[in-house]
């Protein structure tokens, strides 16, 4: 599903990524680890076309998104859900409206919008908070809302950049279990994290970056070997 070949990304005079070659199959669950500045967020930004590689190809399905015209970016983004450390919820509207926001722009019938939003809320276990505003929720609950928003359109790919970076260990585990359940339905999940305990607990594929290069890629791995 995802194939990177000879990918380099340079910001001014720093190489954030160098010679990245990587395949991620459909339905895989991947942890992306590495110290601060290793290039995790940059790699993810290439996948959701927030950044363009300096050279190399980034294939999502059969589309090289490194060469995708800007006006086609919204199309490819619709095939992926993106989750951030700081949730990025709209503060002045309800949980329900935050989740419905994007699919409302797709011209879907309101009945279908409702079914999808309620379905997504159920997946993250937050049906009872649909009328709350984001600032009435805990951090863990806000992250659940952002995950519901990411999956509401049924994307084949979910990208989460340090989704538990602001959460305590118990809440982090709950959030990661939700991501695992989503993956079990066949959605490809890529998660960057610094959380050693989480990586060691789940024993998934672990890809480690160091100074912009892949230094390790193991199945059923731990944070360190
Ligand atoms: N917009 C930018 N302009 C210039 N340099 C950047 C930019 N974004 C990232 N970098 C640099 O690229 C390198 C990789 O950054 P990146 O954010 O991908 O690291 P990271 O692994 O996500 O780190 P962290 O764990 O702290 O989130 C760093 O040296 C960073 O300073
Ligand atoms: Mg980062």
Short mmCIF file of N, CA and C in Angstrom, two decimals, residues 50-212:
data_model
loop_
_atom_site.label_atom_id
_atom_site.label_comp_id
_atom_site.label_asym_id
_atom_site.label_seq_id
_atom_site.Cartn_x
_atom_site.Cartn_y
_atom_site.Cartn_z
N UNK A 50 1.85 16.83 3.45
CA UNK A 50 2.04 18.14 4.05
C UNK A 50 3.38 18.70 3.56
N UNK A 51 4.32 17.78 3.28
CA UNK A 51 5.61 18.13 2.70
C UNK A 51 5.85 17.29 1.45
N UNK A 52 6.74 17.77 0.60
CA UNK A 52 7.10 17.06 -0.63
C UNK A 52 8.56 16.65 -0.50
N UNK A 53 8.93 15.42 -0.89
CA UNK A 53 10.33 15.02 -0.76
C UNK A 53 11.24 15.84 -1.69
N UNK A 54 12.47 16.02 -1.25
CA UNK A 54 13.45 16.70 -2.09
C UNK A 54 13.76 15.82 -3.30
N UNK A 55 13.82 14.49 -3.08
CA UNK A 55 13.90 13.55 -4.20
C UNK A 55 13.35 12.20 -3.74
N UNK A 56 13.07 11.35 -4.71
CA UNK A 56 12.53 10.03 -4.41
C UNK A 56 11.03 9.95 -4.64
N UNK A 57 10.50 8.73 -4.51
CA UNK A 57 9.07 8.52 -4.75
C UNK A 57 8.37 8.06 -3.48
N UNK A 58 7.16 8.56 -3.31
CA UNK A 58 6.30 8.17 -2.19
C UNK A 58 5.00 7.67 -2.79
N UNK A 59 4.90 6.35 -2.91
CA UNK A 59 3.69 5.77 -3.51
C UNK A 59 2.67 5.43 -2.42
N UNK A 60 1.45 5.89 -2.62
CA UNK A 60 0.33 5.46 -1.79
C UNK A 60 -0.61 4.77 -2.76
N UNK A 61 -0.77 3.46 -2.61
CA UNK A 61 -1.45 2.72 -3.68
C UNK A 61 -0.63 2.89 -4.94
N UNK A 62 -1.25 3.28 -6.04
CA UNK A 62 -0.46 3.45 -7.27
C UNK A 62 -0.25 4.93 -7.62
N UNK A 63 -0.35 5.78 -6.60
CA UNK A 63 -0.16 7.22 -6.85
C UNK A 63 1.14 7.68 -6.20
N UNK A 64 2.00 8.32 -7.00
CA UNK A 64 3.22 8.93 -6.45
C UNK A 64 2.84 10.30 -5.92
N UNK A 65 2.65 10.37 -4.59
CA UNK A 65 2.12 11.63 -4.07
C UNK A 65 3.18 12.72 -4.02
N UNK A 66 4.44 12.35 -4.26
CA UNK A 66 5.48 13.38 -4.40
C UNK A 66 5.21 14.24 -5.63
N UNK A 67 4.54 13.68 -6.61
CA UNK A 67 4.29 14.39 -7.88
C UNK A 67 2.82 14.80 -8.05
N UNK A 68 2.04 14.58 -7.03
CA UNK A 68 0.61 14.85 -7.15
C UNK A 68 0.35 16.36 -7.24
N UNK A 69 -0.43 16.80 -8.23
CA UNK A 69 -0.75 18.23 -8.29
C UNK A 69 -1.51 18.67 -7.03
N UNK A 70 -1.29 19.91 -6.60
CA UNK A 70 -1.91 20.40 -5.37
C UNK A 70 -3.43 20.25 -5.35
N UNK A 71 -4.06 20.41 -6.51
CA UNK A 71 -5.52 20.33 -6.51
C UNK A 71 -6.04 18.91 -6.30
N UNK A 72 -5.14 17.91 -6.34
CA UNK A 72 -5.58 16.54 -6.06
C UNK A 72 -5.28 16.11 -4.63
N UNK A 73 -4.62 16.98 -3.86
CA UNK A 73 -4.27 16.63 -2.48
C UNK A 73 -5.51 16.32 -1.63
N UNK A 74 -6.58 17.13 -1.71
CA UNK A 74 -7.76 16.79 -0.91
C UNK A 74 -8.29 15.38 -1.19
N UNK A 75 -8.21 14.93 -2.45
CA UNK A 75 -8.66 13.58 -2.78
C UNK A 75 -7.88 12.52 -2.03
N UNK A 76 -6.56 12.66 -2.01
CA UNK A 76 -5.74 11.64 -1.36
C UNK A 76 -5.90 11.72 0.16
N UNK A 77 -6.07 12.94 0.69
CA UNK A 77 -6.27 13.09 2.14
C UNK A 77 -7.55 12.41 2.61
N UNK A 78 -8.52 12.34 1.72
CA UNK A 78 -9.77 11.68 2.08
C UNK A 78 -9.58 10.18 2.30
N UNK A 79 -8.48 9.64 1.78
CA UNK A 79 -8.19 8.22 1.95
C UNK A 79 -7.37 7.96 3.21
N UNK A 80 -7.14 8.99 4.01
CA UNK A 80 -6.36 8.78 5.23
C UNK A 80 -6.91 9.59 6.38
N UNK A 81 -6.78 9.02 7.58
CA UNK A 81 -7.11 9.76 8.78
C UNK A 81 -5.81 10.17 9.44
N UNK A 82 -5.78 11.38 10.02
CA UNK A 82 -4.55 11.88 10.63
C UNK A 82 -4.86 12.31 12.07
N UNK A 83 -4.01 11.85 12.98
CA UNK A 83 -4.19 12.16 14.41
C UNK A 83 -2.92 12.81 14.92
N UNK A 84 -3.06 13.90 15.67
CA UNK A 84 -1.91 14.64 16.19
C UNK A 84 -1.84 14.57 17.71
N UNK A 85 -0.65 14.87 18.23
CA UNK A 85 -0.44 14.90 19.68
C UNK A 85 -1.39 15.89 20.37
N UNK A 86 -1.63 17.03 19.71
CA UNK A 86 -2.43 18.09 20.36
C UNK A 86 -3.88 18.14 19.84
N UNK A 87 -4.37 17.04 19.31
CA UNK A 87 -5.79 16.81 18.98
C UNK A 87 -6.32 17.69 17.83
N UNK A 88 -6.01 18.98 17.87
CA UNK A 88 -6.45 19.92 16.84
C UNK A 88 -7.98 19.89 16.61
N UNK A 89 -8.72 19.92 17.71
CA UNK A 89 -10.18 19.99 17.60
C UNK A 89 -10.61 21.45 17.47
N UNK A 90 -11.77 21.67 16.85
CA UNK A 90 -12.31 23.03 16.78
C UNK A 90 -12.98 23.32 18.13
N UNK A 91 -12.55 24.39 18.83
CA UNK A 91 -12.96 24.58 20.22
C UNK A 91 -14.42 24.99 20.42
N UNK A 92 -15.00 25.64 19.42
CA UNK A 92 -16.32 26.26 19.66
C UNK A 92 -17.51 25.41 19.24
N UNK A 93 -17.24 24.20 18.73
CA UNK A 93 -18.35 23.35 18.31
C UNK A 93 -18.29 22.02 19.06
N UNK A 94 -19.42 21.32 19.04
CA UNK A 94 -19.54 20.09 19.84
C UNK A 94 -18.66 18.97 19.30
N UNK A 95 -18.52 17.94 20.12
CA UNK A 95 -17.84 16.72 19.71
C UNK A 95 -18.47 16.19 18.43
N UNK A 96 -19.80 16.12 18.42
CA UNK A 96 -20.50 15.60 17.24
C UNK A 96 -20.12 16.41 15.99
N UNK A 97 -20.17 17.74 16.13
CA UNK A 97 -19.90 18.59 14.96
C UNK A 97 -18.44 18.52 14.53
N UNK A 98 -17.53 18.36 15.50
CA UNK A 98 -16.12 18.18 15.13
C UNK A 98 -15.94 16.96 14.24
N UNK A 99 -16.64 15.89 14.58
CA UNK A 99 -16.48 14.65 13.82
C UNK A 99 -17.21 14.74 12.47
N UNK A 100 -18.35 15.43 12.48
CA UNK A 100 -19.15 15.53 11.24
C UNK A 100 -18.57 16.53 10.24
N UNK A 101 -17.72 17.43 10.75
CA UNK A 101 -17.28 18.60 9.97
C UNK A 101 -16.83 18.24 8.55
N UNK A 102 -15.90 17.29 8.45
CA UNK A 102 -15.32 17.00 7.13
C UNK A 102 -16.33 16.29 6.22
N UNK A 103 -17.05 15.31 6.77
CA UNK A 103 -17.95 14.56 5.87
C UNK A 103 -19.14 15.40 5.43
N UNK A 104 -19.44 16.49 6.18
CA UNK A 104 -20.51 17.39 5.73
C UNK A 104 -20.15 18.06 4.41
N UNK A 105 -18.84 18.22 4.18
CA UNK A 105 -18.44 18.90 2.94
C UNK A 105 -18.50 17.95 1.73
N UNK A 106 -18.78 16.67 1.98
CA UNK A 106 -18.76 15.70 0.88
C UNK A 106 -20.13 15.49 0.25
N UNK A 107 -21.09 16.26 0.69
CA UNK A 107 -22.42 16.16 0.09
C UNK A 107 -23.17 14.89 0.47
N UNK A 108 -22.88 14.39 1.65
CA UNK A 108 -23.55 13.17 2.12
C UNK A 108 -24.92 13.54 2.71
N UNK A 109 -25.86 12.61 2.64
CA UNK A 109 -27.18 12.86 3.25
C UNK A 109 -27.02 12.94 4.77
N UNK A 110 -27.88 13.75 5.43
CA UNK A 110 -27.68 13.97 6.87
C UNK A 110 -27.90 12.69 7.67
N UNK A 111 -28.78 11.81 7.17
CA UNK A 111 -28.99 10.53 7.85
C UNK A 111 -27.70 9.71 7.86
N UNK A 112 -27.03 9.71 6.71
CA UNK A 112 -25.79 8.93 6.62
C UNK A 112 -24.69 9.57 7.47
N UNK A 113 -24.64 10.90 7.47
CA UNK A 113 -23.67 11.59 8.32
C UNK A 113 -23.88 11.17 9.78
N UNK A 114 -25.14 11.18 10.19
CA UNK A 114 -25.43 10.82 11.58
C UNK A 114 -25.00 9.39 11.89
N UNK A 115 -25.32 8.47 10.99
CA UNK A 115 -24.94 7.07 11.23
C UNK A 115 -23.43 6.93 11.36
N UNK A 116 -22.71 7.61 10.49
CA UNK A 116 -21.25 7.50 10.52
C UNK A 116 -20.66 8.12 11.79
N UNK A 117 -21.17 9.29 12.17
CA UNK A 117 -20.62 9.96 13.36
C UNK A 117 -20.91 9.11 14.60
N UNK A 118 -22.12 8.60 14.70
CA UNK A 118 -22.45 7.77 15.87
C UNK A 118 -21.62 6.49 15.86
N UNK A 119 -21.38 5.93 14.68
CA UNK A 119 -20.54 4.74 14.58
C UNK A 119 -19.11 5.01 15.02
N UNK A 120 -18.58 6.15 14.60
CA UNK A 120 -17.20 6.50 14.97
C UNK A 120 -17.10 6.76 16.48
N UNK A 121 -18.12 7.42 17.03
CA UNK A 121 -18.13 7.67 18.48
C UNK A 121 -18.15 6.36 19.26
N UNK A 122 -18.87 5.38 18.72
CA UNK A 122 -18.95 4.08 19.38
C UNK A 122 -17.59 3.39 19.39
N UNK A 123 -16.90 3.47 18.26
CA UNK A 123 -15.57 2.83 18.16
C UNK A 123 -14.64 3.37 19.25
N UNK A 124 -14.71 4.68 19.52
CA UNK A 124 -13.80 5.27 20.51
C UNK A 124 -14.42 5.32 21.91
N UNK A 125 -15.66 4.81 22.05
CA UNK A 125 -16.28 4.73 23.37
C UNK A 125 -16.65 6.07 23.96
N UNK A 126 -17.18 6.97 23.12
CA UNK A 126 -17.47 8.32 23.63
C UNK A 126 -18.87 8.79 23.24
N UNK A 127 -19.78 7.83 23.04
CA UNK A 127 -21.13 8.19 22.59
C UNK A 127 -21.81 9.14 23.58
N UNK A 128 -21.48 9.02 24.86
CA UNK A 128 -22.16 9.83 25.88
C UNK A 128 -21.69 11.28 25.93
N UNK A 129 -20.66 11.61 25.15
CA UNK A 129 -20.11 12.98 25.20
C UNK A 129 -20.33 13.75 23.91
N UNK A 130 -21.25 13.28 23.08
CA UNK A 130 -21.32 13.88 21.74
C UNK A 130 -21.75 15.35 21.74
N UNK A 131 -22.44 15.78 22.80
CA UNK A 131 -22.87 17.19 22.84
C UNK A 131 -21.91 18.10 23.59
N UNK A 132 -20.85 17.52 24.16
CA UNK A 132 -19.88 18.33 24.91
C UNK A 132 -19.01 19.14 23.96
N UNK A 133 -18.42 20.21 24.49
CA UNK A 133 -17.41 20.97 23.75
C UNK A 133 -16.03 20.41 24.13
N UNK A 134 -15.06 20.51 23.23
CA UNK A 134 -13.75 19.93 23.53
C UNK A 134 -13.16 20.33 24.89
N UNK A 135 -13.34 21.61 25.30
CA UNK A 135 -12.73 22.01 26.58
C UNK A 135 -13.43 21.45 27.81
N UNK A 136 -14.53 20.73 27.58
CA UNK A 136 -15.20 20.04 28.70
C UNK A 136 -14.72 18.59 28.82
N UNK A 137 -13.73 18.22 28.01
CA UNK A 137 -13.25 16.84 27.99
C UNK A 137 -11.82 16.75 28.53
N UNK A 138 -11.47 15.56 29.04
CA UNK A 138 -10.08 15.30 29.42
C UNK A 138 -9.24 15.16 28.15
N UNK A 139 -7.93 15.17 28.33
CA UNK A 139 -7.04 15.00 27.19
C UNK A 139 -7.29 13.68 26.47
N UNK A 140 -7.46 12.61 27.24
CA UNK A 140 -7.71 11.30 26.64
C UNK A 140 -9.01 11.29 25.84
N UNK A 141 -10.04 11.97 26.40
CA UNK A 141 -11.31 12.04 25.67
C UNK A 141 -11.17 12.87 24.39
N UNK A 142 -10.41 13.95 24.49
CA UNK A 142 -10.19 14.77 23.28
C UNK A 142 -9.46 13.97 22.20
N UNK A 143 -8.51 13.14 22.65
CA UNK A 143 -7.82 12.33 21.65
C UNK A 143 -8.77 11.29 21.04
N UNK A 144 -9.70 10.78 21.83
CA UNK A 144 -10.69 9.85 21.27
C UNK A 144 -11.52 10.55 20.19
N UNK A 145 -11.89 11.80 20.46
CA UNK A 145 -12.67 12.55 19.46
C UNK A 145 -11.85 12.71 18.17
N UNK A 146 -10.57 13.02 18.33
CA UNK A 146 -9.77 13.23 17.13
C UNK A 146 -9.60 11.92 16.35
N UNK A 147 -9.57 10.80 17.06
CA UNK A 147 -9.51 9.50 16.36
C UNK A 147 -10.84 9.23 15.65
N UNK A 148 -11.95 9.53 16.32
CA UNK A 148 -13.26 9.35 15.68
C UNK A 148 -13.35 10.19 14.40
N UNK A 149 -12.86 11.43 14.49
CA UNK A 149 -12.86 12.31 13.32
C UNK A 149 -12.00 11.72 12.20
N UNK A 150 -10.88 11.10 12.58
CA UNK A 150 -9.97 10.55 11.57
C UNK A 150 -10.56 9.34 10.85
N UNK A 151 -11.41 8.58 11.52
CA UNK A 151 -11.92 7.34 10.90
C UNK A 151 -13.34 7.47 10.34
N UNK A 152 -13.96 8.64 10.53
CA UNK A 152 -15.39 8.74 10.21
C UNK A 152 -15.68 8.53 8.72
N UNK A 153 -14.68 8.84 7.90
CA UNK A 153 -14.87 8.66 6.46
C UNK A 153 -14.44 7.27 5.98
N UNK A 154 -14.10 6.37 6.92
CA UNK A 154 -13.72 5.02 6.56
C UNK A 154 -12.44 4.92 5.76
N UNK A 155 -11.36 5.61 6.16
CA UNK A 155 -10.13 5.59 5.35
C UNK A 155 -9.38 4.26 5.48
N UNK A 156 -8.64 3.84 4.45
CA UNK A 156 -7.82 2.64 4.57
C UNK A 156 -6.54 2.85 5.38
N UNK A 157 -6.18 4.10 5.64
CA UNK A 157 -4.90 4.41 6.31
C UNK A 157 -5.11 5.42 7.44
N UNK A 158 -4.52 5.11 8.60
CA UNK A 158 -4.56 6.04 9.74
C UNK A 158 -3.12 6.36 10.15
N UNK A 159 -2.80 7.65 10.20
CA UNK A 159 -1.47 8.10 10.58
C UNK A 159 -1.59 8.88 11.88
N UNK A 160 -0.84 8.47 12.91
CA UNK A 160 -0.95 9.14 14.21
C UNK A 160 0.45 9.55 14.67
N UNK A 161 0.67 10.87 14.76
CA UNK A 161 1.99 11.39 15.15
C UNK A 161 2.01 11.68 16.65
N UNK A 162 2.66 10.82 17.40
CA UNK A 162 2.72 10.90 18.88
C UNK A 162 1.35 11.14 19.51
N UNK A 163 0.39 10.24 19.24
CA UNK A 163 -0.97 10.47 19.72
C UNK A 163 -1.08 10.44 21.25
N UNK A 164 -0.11 9.84 21.93
CA UNK A 164 -0.20 9.75 23.39
C UNK A 164 0.84 10.64 24.07
N UNK A 165 1.43 11.55 23.30
CA UNK A 165 2.49 12.41 23.84
C UNK A 165 2.09 13.25 25.04
N UNK A 166 0.79 13.59 25.14
CA UNK A 166 0.34 14.44 26.26
C UNK A 166 -0.47 13.66 27.29
N UNK A 167 -0.42 12.33 27.25
CA UNK A 167 -1.34 11.55 28.09
C UNK A 167 -0.59 10.70 29.11
N UNK A 168 -1.28 10.37 30.20
CA UNK A 168 -0.65 9.53 31.22
C UNK A 168 -0.60 8.08 30.74
N UNK A 169 0.17 7.21 31.45
CA UNK A 169 0.37 5.84 30.94
C UNK A 169 -0.92 5.05 30.75
N UNK A 170 -1.86 5.16 31.69
CA UNK A 170 -3.09 4.37 31.57
C UNK A 170 -3.93 4.85 30.37
N UNK A 171 -4.06 6.15 30.24
CA UNK A 171 -4.82 6.71 29.12
C UNK A 171 -4.12 6.40 27.79
N UNK A 172 -2.80 6.45 27.80
CA UNK A 172 -2.03 6.13 26.58
C UNK A 172 -2.33 4.71 26.12
N UNK A 173 -2.37 3.79 27.08
CA UNK A 173 -2.65 2.39 26.75
C UNK A 173 -4.05 2.27 26.14
N UNK A 174 -5.03 2.97 26.74
CA UNK A 174 -6.41 2.91 26.21
C UNK A 174 -6.47 3.45 24.78
N UNK A 175 -5.77 4.55 24.55
CA UNK A 175 -5.78 5.14 23.19
C UNK A 175 -5.14 4.16 22.20
N UNK A 176 -4.03 3.55 22.62
CA UNK A 176 -3.33 2.63 21.71
C UNK A 176 -4.19 1.39 21.46
N UNK A 177 -4.97 0.96 22.46
CA UNK A 177 -5.86 -0.19 22.25
C UNK A 177 -6.95 0.15 21.23
N UNK A 178 -7.41 1.39 21.25
CA UNK A 178 -8.39 1.81 20.23
C UNK A 178 -7.76 1.75 18.84
N UNK A 179 -6.52 2.22 18.74
CA UNK A 179 -5.84 2.17 17.43
C UNK A 179 -5.64 0.73 16.98
N UNK A 180 -5.36 -0.15 17.95
CA UNK A 180 -5.19 -1.56 17.60
C UNK A 180 -6.51 -2.16 17.10
N UNK A 181 -7.61 -1.81 17.76
CA UNK A 181 -8.93 -2.31 17.32
C UNK A 181 -9.26 -1.82 15.91
N UNK A 182 -8.92 -0.57 15.65
CA UNK A 182 -9.16 -0.02 14.31
C UNK A 182 -8.33 -0.80 13.29
N UNK A 183 -7.08 -1.09 13.64
CA UNK A 183 -6.21 -1.87 12.76
C UNK A 183 -6.78 -3.27 12.51
N UNK A 184 -7.40 -3.85 13.54
CA UNK A 184 -7.95 -5.21 13.40
C UNK A 184 -9.10 -5.26 12.40
N UNK A 185 -9.68 -4.10 12.11
CA UNK A 185 -10.72 -4.06 11.06
C UNK A 185 -10.11 -3.94 9.67
N UNK A 186 -8.78 -3.94 9.59
CA UNK A 186 -8.13 -3.94 8.28
C UNK A 186 -7.52 -2.62 7.86
N UNK A 187 -7.61 -1.61 8.74
CA UNK A 187 -7.05 -0.30 8.40
C UNK A 187 -5.55 -0.31 8.73
N UNK A 188 -4.75 0.17 7.81
CA UNK A 188 -3.31 0.31 8.03
C UNK A 188 -3.10 1.43 9.05
N UNK A 189 -2.29 1.15 10.09
CA UNK A 189 -2.08 2.16 11.15
C UNK A 189 -0.58 2.40 11.31
N UNK A 190 -0.19 3.66 11.25
CA UNK A 190 1.22 4.05 11.46
C UNK A 190 1.24 5.04 12.63
N UNK A 191 1.97 4.68 13.68
CA UNK A 191 1.98 5.49 14.90
C UNK A 191 3.42 5.84 15.26
N UNK A 192 3.72 7.13 15.42
CA UNK A 192 5.04 7.49 15.95
C UNK A 192 4.92 7.64 17.46
N UNK A 193 5.94 7.22 18.16
CA UNK A 193 5.89 7.32 19.62
C UNK A 193 7.29 7.29 20.23
N UNK A 194 7.38 7.92 21.42
CA UNK A 194 8.58 7.83 22.25
C UNK A 194 8.33 6.87 23.40
N UNK A 195 7.15 6.26 23.45
CA UNK A 195 6.73 5.53 24.63
C UNK A 195 7.21 4.08 24.58
N UNK A 196 8.29 3.86 25.30
CA UNK A 196 8.93 2.54 25.35
C UNK A 196 7.96 1.45 25.85
N UNK A 197 7.21 1.75 26.93
CA UNK A 197 6.31 0.75 27.51
C UNK A 197 5.23 0.33 26.51
N UNK A 198 4.70 1.31 25.78
CA UNK A 198 3.67 1.01 24.78
C UNK A 198 4.23 0.09 23.69
N UNK A 199 5.38 0.44 23.17
CA UNK A 199 5.97 -0.35 22.07
C UNK A 199 6.26 -1.77 22.56
N UNK A 200 6.79 -1.88 23.76
CA UNK A 200 7.11 -3.21 24.30
C UNK A 200 5.85 -4.03 24.60
N UNK A 201 4.78 -3.37 24.94
CA UNK A 201 3.53 -4.05 25.27
C UNK A 201 2.87 -4.64 24.02
N UNK A 202 2.85 -3.88 22.93
CA UNK A 202 2.06 -4.32 21.77
C UNK A 202 2.80 -5.27 20.83
N UNK A 203 4.12 -5.19 20.83
CA UNK A 203 4.93 -6.10 19.98
C UNK A 203 4.47 -6.11 18.52
N UNK A 204 4.51 -4.94 17.92
CA UNK A 204 4.18 -4.79 16.51
C UNK A 204 5.48 -4.59 15.71
N UNK A 205 5.34 -4.35 14.42
CA UNK A 205 6.50 -3.94 13.63
C UNK A 205 7.02 -2.59 14.17
N UNK A 206 8.34 -2.52 14.34
CA UNK A 206 8.94 -1.28 14.84
C UNK A 206 9.99 -0.80 13.84
N UNK A 207 9.79 0.42 13.35
CA UNK A 207 10.77 1.05 12.45
C UNK A 207 11.42 2.19 13.23
N UNK A 208 12.75 2.15 13.31
CA UNK A 208 13.46 3.17 14.08
C UNK A 208 14.28 4.06 13.16
N UNK A 209 14.09 5.36 13.34
CA UNK A 209 14.86 6.35 12.59
C UNK A 209 15.96 6.93 13.48
N UNK A 210 17.08 7.24 12.86
CA UNK A 210 18.13 7.99 13.57
C UNK A 210 18.77 8.92 12.55
N UNK A 211 18.80 10.19 12.87
CA UNK A 211 19.35 11.21 11.97
C UNK A 211 18.86 11.02 10.54
N UNK A 212 17.56 10.80 10.41
CA UNK A 212 16.95 10.77 9.09
C UNK A 212 17.11 9.47 8.32
#
